[in-house]
Coordinates of N, CA, C and O in Angstrom, one line a residue:
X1 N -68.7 230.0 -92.6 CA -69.8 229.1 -92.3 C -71.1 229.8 -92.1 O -72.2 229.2 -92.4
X2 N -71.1 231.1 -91.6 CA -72.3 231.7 -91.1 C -73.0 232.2 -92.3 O -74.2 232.5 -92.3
X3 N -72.1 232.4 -93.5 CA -72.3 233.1 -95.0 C -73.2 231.6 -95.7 O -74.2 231.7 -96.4
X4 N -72.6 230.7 -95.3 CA -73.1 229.5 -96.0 C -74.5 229.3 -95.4 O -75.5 229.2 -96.1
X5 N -74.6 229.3 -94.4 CA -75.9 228.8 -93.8 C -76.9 229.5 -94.2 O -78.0 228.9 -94.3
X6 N -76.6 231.8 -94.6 CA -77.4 232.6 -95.2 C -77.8 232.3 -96.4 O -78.8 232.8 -96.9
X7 N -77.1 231.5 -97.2 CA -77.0 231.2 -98.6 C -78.3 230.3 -98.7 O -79.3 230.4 -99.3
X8 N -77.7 229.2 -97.7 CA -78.4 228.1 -97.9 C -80.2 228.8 -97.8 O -81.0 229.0 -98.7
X9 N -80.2 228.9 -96.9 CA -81.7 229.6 -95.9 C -82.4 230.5 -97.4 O -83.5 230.3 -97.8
X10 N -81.7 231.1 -97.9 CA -82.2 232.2 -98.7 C -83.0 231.1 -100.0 O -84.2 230.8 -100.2
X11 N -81.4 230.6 -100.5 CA -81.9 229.2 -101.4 C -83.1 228.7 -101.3 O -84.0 228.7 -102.1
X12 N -83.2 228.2 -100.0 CA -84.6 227.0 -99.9 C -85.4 228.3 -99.9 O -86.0 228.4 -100.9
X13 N -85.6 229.2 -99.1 CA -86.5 230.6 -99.5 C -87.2 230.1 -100.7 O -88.1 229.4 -101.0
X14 N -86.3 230.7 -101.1 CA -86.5 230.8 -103.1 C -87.2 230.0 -103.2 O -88.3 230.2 -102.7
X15 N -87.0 228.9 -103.6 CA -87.5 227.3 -104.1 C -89.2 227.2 -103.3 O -90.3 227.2 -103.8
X16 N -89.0 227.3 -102.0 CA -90.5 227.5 -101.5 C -90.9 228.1 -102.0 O -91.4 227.6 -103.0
X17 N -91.0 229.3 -101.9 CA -91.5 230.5 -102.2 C -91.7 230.6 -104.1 O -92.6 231.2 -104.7
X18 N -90.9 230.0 -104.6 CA -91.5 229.6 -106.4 C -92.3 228.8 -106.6 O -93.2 229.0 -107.4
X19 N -92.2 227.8 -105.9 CA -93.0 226.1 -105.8 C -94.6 226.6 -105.5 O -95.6 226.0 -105.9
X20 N -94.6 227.7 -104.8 CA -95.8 228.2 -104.2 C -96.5 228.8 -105.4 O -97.5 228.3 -106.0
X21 N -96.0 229.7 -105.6 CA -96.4 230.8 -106.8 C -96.4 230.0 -108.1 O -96.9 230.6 -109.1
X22 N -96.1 228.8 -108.3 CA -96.3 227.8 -109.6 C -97.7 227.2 -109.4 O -98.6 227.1 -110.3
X23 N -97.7 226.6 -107.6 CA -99.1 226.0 -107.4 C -99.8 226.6 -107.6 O -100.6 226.1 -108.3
X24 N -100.1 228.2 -107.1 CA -100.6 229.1 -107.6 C -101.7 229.1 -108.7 O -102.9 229.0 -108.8
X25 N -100.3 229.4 -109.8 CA -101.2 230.1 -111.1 C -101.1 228.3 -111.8 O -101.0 228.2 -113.0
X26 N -101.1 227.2 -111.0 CA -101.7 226.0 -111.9 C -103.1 226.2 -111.5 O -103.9 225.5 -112.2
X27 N -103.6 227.0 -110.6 CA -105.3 226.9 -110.7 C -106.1 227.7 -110.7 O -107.3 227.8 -110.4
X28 N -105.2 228.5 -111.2 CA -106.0 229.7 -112.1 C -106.4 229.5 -113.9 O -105.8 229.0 -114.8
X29 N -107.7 230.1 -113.8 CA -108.7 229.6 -114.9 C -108.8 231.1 -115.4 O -108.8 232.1 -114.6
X30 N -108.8 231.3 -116.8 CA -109.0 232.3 -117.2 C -110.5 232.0 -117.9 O -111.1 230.9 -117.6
X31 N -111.0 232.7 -118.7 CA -112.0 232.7 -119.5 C -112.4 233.9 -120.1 O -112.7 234.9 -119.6
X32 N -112.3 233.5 -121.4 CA -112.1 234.4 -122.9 C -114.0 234.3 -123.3 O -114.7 233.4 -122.9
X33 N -114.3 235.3 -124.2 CA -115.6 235.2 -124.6 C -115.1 236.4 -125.7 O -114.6 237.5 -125.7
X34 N -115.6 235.4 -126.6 CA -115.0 236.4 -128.1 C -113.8 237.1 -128.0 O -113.8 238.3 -128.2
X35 N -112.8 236.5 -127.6 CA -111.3 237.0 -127.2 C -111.0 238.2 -126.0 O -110.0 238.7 -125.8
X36 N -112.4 238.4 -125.2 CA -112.4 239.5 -124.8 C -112.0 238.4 -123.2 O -112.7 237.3 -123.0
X37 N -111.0 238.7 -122.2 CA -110.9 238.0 -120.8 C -112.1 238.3 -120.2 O -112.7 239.2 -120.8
X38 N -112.7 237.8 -119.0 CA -113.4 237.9 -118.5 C -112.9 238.1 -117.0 O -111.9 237.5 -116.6
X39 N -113.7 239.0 -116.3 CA -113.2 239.4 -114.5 C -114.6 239.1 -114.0 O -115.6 239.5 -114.5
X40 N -114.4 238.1 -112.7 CA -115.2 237.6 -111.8 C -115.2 238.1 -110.8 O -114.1 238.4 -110.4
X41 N -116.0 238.3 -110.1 CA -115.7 238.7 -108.3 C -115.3 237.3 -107.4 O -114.7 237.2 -106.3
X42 N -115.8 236.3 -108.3 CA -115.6 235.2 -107.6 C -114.8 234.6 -108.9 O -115.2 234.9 -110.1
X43 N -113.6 233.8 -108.6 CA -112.7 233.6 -109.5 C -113.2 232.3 -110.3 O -114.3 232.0 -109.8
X44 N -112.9 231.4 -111.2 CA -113.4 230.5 -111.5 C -113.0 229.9 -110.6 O -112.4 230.4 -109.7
X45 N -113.5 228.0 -110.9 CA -113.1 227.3 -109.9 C -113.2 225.9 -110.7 O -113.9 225.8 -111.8
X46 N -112.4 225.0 -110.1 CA -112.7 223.4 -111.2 C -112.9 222.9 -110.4 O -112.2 223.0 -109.4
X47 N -114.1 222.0 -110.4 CA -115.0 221.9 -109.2 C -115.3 220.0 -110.0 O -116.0 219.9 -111.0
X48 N -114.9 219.0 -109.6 CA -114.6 217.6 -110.0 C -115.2 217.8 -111.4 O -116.2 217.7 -112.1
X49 N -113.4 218.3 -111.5 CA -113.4 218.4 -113.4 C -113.9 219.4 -114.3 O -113.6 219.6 -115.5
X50 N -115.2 220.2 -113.4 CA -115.8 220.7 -114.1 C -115.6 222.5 -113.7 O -115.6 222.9 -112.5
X51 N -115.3 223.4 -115.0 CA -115.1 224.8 -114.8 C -116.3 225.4 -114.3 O -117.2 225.2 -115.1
X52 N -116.6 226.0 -113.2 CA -117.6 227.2 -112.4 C -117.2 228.3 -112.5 O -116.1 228.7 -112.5
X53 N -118.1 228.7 -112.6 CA -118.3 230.6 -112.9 C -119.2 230.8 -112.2 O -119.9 230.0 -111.6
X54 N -119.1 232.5 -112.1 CA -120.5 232.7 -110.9 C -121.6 233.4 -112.0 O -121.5 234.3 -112.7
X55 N -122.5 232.4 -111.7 CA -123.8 233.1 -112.2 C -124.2 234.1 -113.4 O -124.4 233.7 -114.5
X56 N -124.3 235.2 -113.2 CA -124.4 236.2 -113.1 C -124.0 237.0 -113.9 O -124.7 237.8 -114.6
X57 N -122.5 236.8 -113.7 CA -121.1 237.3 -114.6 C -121.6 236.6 -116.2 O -121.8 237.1 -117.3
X58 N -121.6 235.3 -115.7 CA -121.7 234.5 -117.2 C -122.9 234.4 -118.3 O -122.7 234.3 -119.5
X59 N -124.2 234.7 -117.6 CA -125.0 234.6 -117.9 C -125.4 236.3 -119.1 O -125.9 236.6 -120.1
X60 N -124.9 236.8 -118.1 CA -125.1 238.8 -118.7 C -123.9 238.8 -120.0 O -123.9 239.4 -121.0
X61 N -122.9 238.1 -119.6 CA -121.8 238.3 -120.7 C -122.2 238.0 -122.0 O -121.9 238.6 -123.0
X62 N -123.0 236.7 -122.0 CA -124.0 236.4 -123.1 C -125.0 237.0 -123.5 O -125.6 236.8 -124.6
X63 N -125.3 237.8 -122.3 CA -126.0 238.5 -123.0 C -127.9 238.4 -122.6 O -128.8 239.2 -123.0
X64 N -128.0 237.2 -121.9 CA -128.9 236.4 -121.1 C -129.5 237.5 -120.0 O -128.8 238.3 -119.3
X65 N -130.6 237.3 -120.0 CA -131.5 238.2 -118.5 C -131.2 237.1 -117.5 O -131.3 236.0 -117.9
X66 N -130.8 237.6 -115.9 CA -130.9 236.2 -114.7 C -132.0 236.8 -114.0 O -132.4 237.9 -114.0
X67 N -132.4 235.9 -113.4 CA -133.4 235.6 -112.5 C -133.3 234.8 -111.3 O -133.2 233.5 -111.4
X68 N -133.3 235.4 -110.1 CA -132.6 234.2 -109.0 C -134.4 234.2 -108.1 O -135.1 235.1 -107.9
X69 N -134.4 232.9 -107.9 CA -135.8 232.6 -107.0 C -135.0 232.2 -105.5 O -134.4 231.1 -105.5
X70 N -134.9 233.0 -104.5 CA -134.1 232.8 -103.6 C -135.1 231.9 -102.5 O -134.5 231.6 -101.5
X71 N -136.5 231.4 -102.6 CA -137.2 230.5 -102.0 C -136.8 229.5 -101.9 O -136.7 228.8 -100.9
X72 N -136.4 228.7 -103.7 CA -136.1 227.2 -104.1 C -134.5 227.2 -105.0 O -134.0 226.4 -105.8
X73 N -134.0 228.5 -104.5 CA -132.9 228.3 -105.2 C -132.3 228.2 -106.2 O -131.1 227.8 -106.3
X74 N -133.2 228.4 -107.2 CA -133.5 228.6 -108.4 C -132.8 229.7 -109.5 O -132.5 230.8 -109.1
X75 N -132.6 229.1 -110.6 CA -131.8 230.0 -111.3 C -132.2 229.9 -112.8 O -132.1 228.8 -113.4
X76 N -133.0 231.5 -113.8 CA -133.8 231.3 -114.9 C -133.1 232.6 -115.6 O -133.2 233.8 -115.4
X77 N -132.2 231.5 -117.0 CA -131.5 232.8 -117.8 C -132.4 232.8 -119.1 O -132.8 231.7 -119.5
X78 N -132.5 233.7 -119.7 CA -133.4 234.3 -120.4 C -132.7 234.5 -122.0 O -131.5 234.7 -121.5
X79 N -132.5 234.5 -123.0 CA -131.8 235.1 -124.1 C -132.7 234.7 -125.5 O -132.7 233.7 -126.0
X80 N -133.3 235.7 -125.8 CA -133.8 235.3 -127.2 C -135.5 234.3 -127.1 O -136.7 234.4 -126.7
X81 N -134.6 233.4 -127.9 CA -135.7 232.4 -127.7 C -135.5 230.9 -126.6 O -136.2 229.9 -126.6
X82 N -134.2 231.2 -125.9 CA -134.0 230.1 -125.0 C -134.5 230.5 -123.8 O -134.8 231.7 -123.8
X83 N -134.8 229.7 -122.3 CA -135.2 229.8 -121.0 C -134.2 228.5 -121.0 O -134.3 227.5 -121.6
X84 N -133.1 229.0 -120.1 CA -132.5 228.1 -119.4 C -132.7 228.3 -117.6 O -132.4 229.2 -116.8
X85 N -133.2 227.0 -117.6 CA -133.2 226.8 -115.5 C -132.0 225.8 -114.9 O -131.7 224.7 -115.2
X86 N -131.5 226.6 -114.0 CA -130.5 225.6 -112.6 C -131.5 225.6 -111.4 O -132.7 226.0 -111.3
X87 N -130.7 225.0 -110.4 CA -131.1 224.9 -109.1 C -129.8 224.7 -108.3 O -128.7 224.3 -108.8
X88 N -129.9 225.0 -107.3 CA -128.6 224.9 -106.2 C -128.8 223.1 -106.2 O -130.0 222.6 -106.3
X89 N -127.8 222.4 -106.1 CA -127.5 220.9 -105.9 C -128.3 220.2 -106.4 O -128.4 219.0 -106.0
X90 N -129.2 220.8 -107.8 CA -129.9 220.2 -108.6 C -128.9 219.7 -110.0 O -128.8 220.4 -110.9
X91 N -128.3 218.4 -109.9 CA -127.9 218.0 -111.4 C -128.5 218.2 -113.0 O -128.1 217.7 -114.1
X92 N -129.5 219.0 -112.8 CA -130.1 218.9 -114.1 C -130.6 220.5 -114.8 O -131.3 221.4 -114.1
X93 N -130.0 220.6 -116.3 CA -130.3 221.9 -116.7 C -131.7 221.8 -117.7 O -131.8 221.0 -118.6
X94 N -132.5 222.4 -117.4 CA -133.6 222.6 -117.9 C -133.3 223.6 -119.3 O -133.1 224.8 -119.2
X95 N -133.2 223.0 -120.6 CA -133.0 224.4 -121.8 C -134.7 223.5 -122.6 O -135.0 222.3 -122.9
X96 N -135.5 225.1 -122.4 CA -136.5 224.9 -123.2 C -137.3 224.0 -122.3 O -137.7 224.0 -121.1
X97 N -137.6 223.0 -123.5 CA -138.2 221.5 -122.5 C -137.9 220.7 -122.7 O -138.6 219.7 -122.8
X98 N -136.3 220.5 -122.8 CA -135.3 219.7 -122.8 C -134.9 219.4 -121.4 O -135.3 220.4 -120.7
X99 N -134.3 218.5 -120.6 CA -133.3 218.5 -120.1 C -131.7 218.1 -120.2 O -131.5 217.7 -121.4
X100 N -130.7 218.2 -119.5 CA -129.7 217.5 -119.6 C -129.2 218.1 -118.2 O -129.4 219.1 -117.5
X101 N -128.3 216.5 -118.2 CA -128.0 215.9 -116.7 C -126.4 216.6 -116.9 O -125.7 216.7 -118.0
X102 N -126.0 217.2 -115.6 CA -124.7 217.9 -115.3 C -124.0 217.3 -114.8 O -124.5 216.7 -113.9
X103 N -122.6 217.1 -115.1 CA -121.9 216.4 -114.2 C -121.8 217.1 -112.7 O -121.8 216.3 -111.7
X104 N -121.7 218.6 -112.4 CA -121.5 219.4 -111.3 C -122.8 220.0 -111.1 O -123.1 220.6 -112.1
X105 N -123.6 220.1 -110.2 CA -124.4 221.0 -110.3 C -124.1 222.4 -109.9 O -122.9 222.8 -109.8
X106 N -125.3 223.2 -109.7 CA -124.6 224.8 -109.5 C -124.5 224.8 -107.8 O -125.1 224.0 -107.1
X107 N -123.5 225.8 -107.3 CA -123.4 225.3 -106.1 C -123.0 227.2 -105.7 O -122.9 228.2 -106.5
X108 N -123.1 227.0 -104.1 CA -123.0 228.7 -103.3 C -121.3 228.8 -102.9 O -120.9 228.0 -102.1
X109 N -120.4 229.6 -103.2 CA -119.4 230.2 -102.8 C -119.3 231.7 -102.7 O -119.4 232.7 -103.5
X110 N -118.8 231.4 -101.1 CA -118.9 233.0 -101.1 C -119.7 233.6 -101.4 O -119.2 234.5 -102.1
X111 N -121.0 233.7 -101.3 CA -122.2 234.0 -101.0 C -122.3 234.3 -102.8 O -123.0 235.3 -103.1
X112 N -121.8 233.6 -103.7 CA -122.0 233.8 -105.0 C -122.6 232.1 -105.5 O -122.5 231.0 -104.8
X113 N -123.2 232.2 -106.6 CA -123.6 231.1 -106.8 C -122.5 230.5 -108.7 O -122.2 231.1 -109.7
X114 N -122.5 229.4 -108.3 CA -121.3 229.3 -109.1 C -122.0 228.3 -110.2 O -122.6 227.3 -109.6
X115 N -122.2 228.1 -111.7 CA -122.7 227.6 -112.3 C -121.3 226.8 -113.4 O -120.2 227.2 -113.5
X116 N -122.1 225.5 -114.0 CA -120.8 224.8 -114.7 C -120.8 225.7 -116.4 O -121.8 226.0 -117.0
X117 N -119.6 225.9 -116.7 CA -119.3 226.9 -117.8 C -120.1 226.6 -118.9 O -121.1 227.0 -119.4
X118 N -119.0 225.2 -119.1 CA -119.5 224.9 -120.4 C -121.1 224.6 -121.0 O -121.6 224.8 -122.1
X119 N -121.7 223.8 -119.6 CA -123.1 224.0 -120.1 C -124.0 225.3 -120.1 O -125.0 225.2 -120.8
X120 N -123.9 226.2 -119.5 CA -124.4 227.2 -119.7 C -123.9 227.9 -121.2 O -124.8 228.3 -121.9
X121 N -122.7 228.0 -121.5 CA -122.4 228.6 -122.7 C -123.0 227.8 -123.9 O -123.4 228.4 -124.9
X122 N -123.1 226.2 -123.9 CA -123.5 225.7 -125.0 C -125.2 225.9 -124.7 O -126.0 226.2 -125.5
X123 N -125.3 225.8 -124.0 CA -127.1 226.4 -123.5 C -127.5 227.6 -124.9 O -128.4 227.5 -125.8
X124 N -126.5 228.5 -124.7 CA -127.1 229.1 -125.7 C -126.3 229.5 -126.7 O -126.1 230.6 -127.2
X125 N -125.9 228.0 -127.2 CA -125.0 227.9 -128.7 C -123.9 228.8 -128.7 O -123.7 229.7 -129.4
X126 N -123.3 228.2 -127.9 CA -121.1 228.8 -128.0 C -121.0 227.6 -128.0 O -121.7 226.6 -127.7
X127 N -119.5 228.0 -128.6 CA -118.4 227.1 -128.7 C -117.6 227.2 -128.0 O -116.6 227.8 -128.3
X128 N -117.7 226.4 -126.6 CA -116.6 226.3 -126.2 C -115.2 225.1 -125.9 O -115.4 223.9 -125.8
X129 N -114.1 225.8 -125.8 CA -112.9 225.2 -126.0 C -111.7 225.2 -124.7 O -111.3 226.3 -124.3
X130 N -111.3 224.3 -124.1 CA -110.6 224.1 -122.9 C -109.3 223.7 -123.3 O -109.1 222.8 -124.2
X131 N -108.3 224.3 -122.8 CA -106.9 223.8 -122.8 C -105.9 224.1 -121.3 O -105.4 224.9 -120.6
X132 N -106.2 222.3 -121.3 CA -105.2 222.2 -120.2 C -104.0 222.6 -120.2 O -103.7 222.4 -119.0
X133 N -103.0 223.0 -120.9 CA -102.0 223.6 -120.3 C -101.7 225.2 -119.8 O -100.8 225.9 -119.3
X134 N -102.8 225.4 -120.2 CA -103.1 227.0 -119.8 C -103.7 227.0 -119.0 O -103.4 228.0 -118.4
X135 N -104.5 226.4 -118.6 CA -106.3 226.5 -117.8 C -107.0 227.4 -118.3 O -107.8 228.0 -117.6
X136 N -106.9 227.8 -119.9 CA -107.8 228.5 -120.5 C -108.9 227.8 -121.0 O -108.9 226.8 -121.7
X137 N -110.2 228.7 -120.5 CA -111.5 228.7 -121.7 C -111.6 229.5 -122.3 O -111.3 230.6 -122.1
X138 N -112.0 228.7 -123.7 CA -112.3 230.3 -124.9 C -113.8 229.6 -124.8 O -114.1 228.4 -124.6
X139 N -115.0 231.3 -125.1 CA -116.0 230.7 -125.4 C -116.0 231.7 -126.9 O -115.3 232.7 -127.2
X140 N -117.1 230.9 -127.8 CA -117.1 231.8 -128.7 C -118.6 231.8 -129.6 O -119.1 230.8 -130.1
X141 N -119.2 232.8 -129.6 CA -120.5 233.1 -130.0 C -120.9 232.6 -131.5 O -120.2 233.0 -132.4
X142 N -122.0 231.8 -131.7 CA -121.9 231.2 -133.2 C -123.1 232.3 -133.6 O -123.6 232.4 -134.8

């Protein structure tokens, strides 16, 4: 009986302890740029629906100059012939003298600032591609 009870105990162990490690890596986001993975100091995040990246990371991978205005919170990436602007809790991306309205705006974690993927990458013409059963992004340079 006392063998059974170890059995048992260990069992539900297990099962916890898998169930956990499944929840886990369901919300982990990877993100590819020209097949190459990408490492964050701040991990992605799906933030109501929408993939976040921090700043910074995303912006340089492209290849983009950043510029942070830490007065108004402000955020100006540079590449070529584009000027793209964020703002902290501001819905709207400034490319050029265009705008377009975000579903997420850029927001502060962990003292990183976290921007929405896919509009930054199409900001300056990628292609990018999401698959839910992976939680992968591919971005890809046209």
């Amino acid at each position: 009986m006392k063998n059974l009870k170890k059995l048992f105990a260990l069992a539900v162990s297990c099962i916890v302890l898998s169930s956990s490690l499944t929840a886990f890596a369901e919300n982990d986001v990877t993100v590819s740029l020209n097949g190459k993975t990408l490492d964050f100091e701040v991990a992605p995040q799906i933030v109501e629906d929408v993939t976040m990246v921090p700043l910074r990371a995303i912006f340089e991978e492209l290849g983009a100059s950043v510029f942070w205005n830490d007065d108004d919170k402000s955020i100006l990436g540079v590449k070529d012939n584009v000027i793209v602007m964020l703002q902290i809790g501001n819905n709207k991306l400034f490319i050029n003298n265009s705008n377009v309205e975000l579903e997420t705006p850029p927001i502060i974690v962990s003292d990183r600032t976290l921007v929405p993927l896919r509009a930054i990458a199409e900001s300056f013409d990628c292609t990018v591609d999401w698959n839910d059963s992976t939680k992968a992004v591919t971005i890809t340079t046209n």
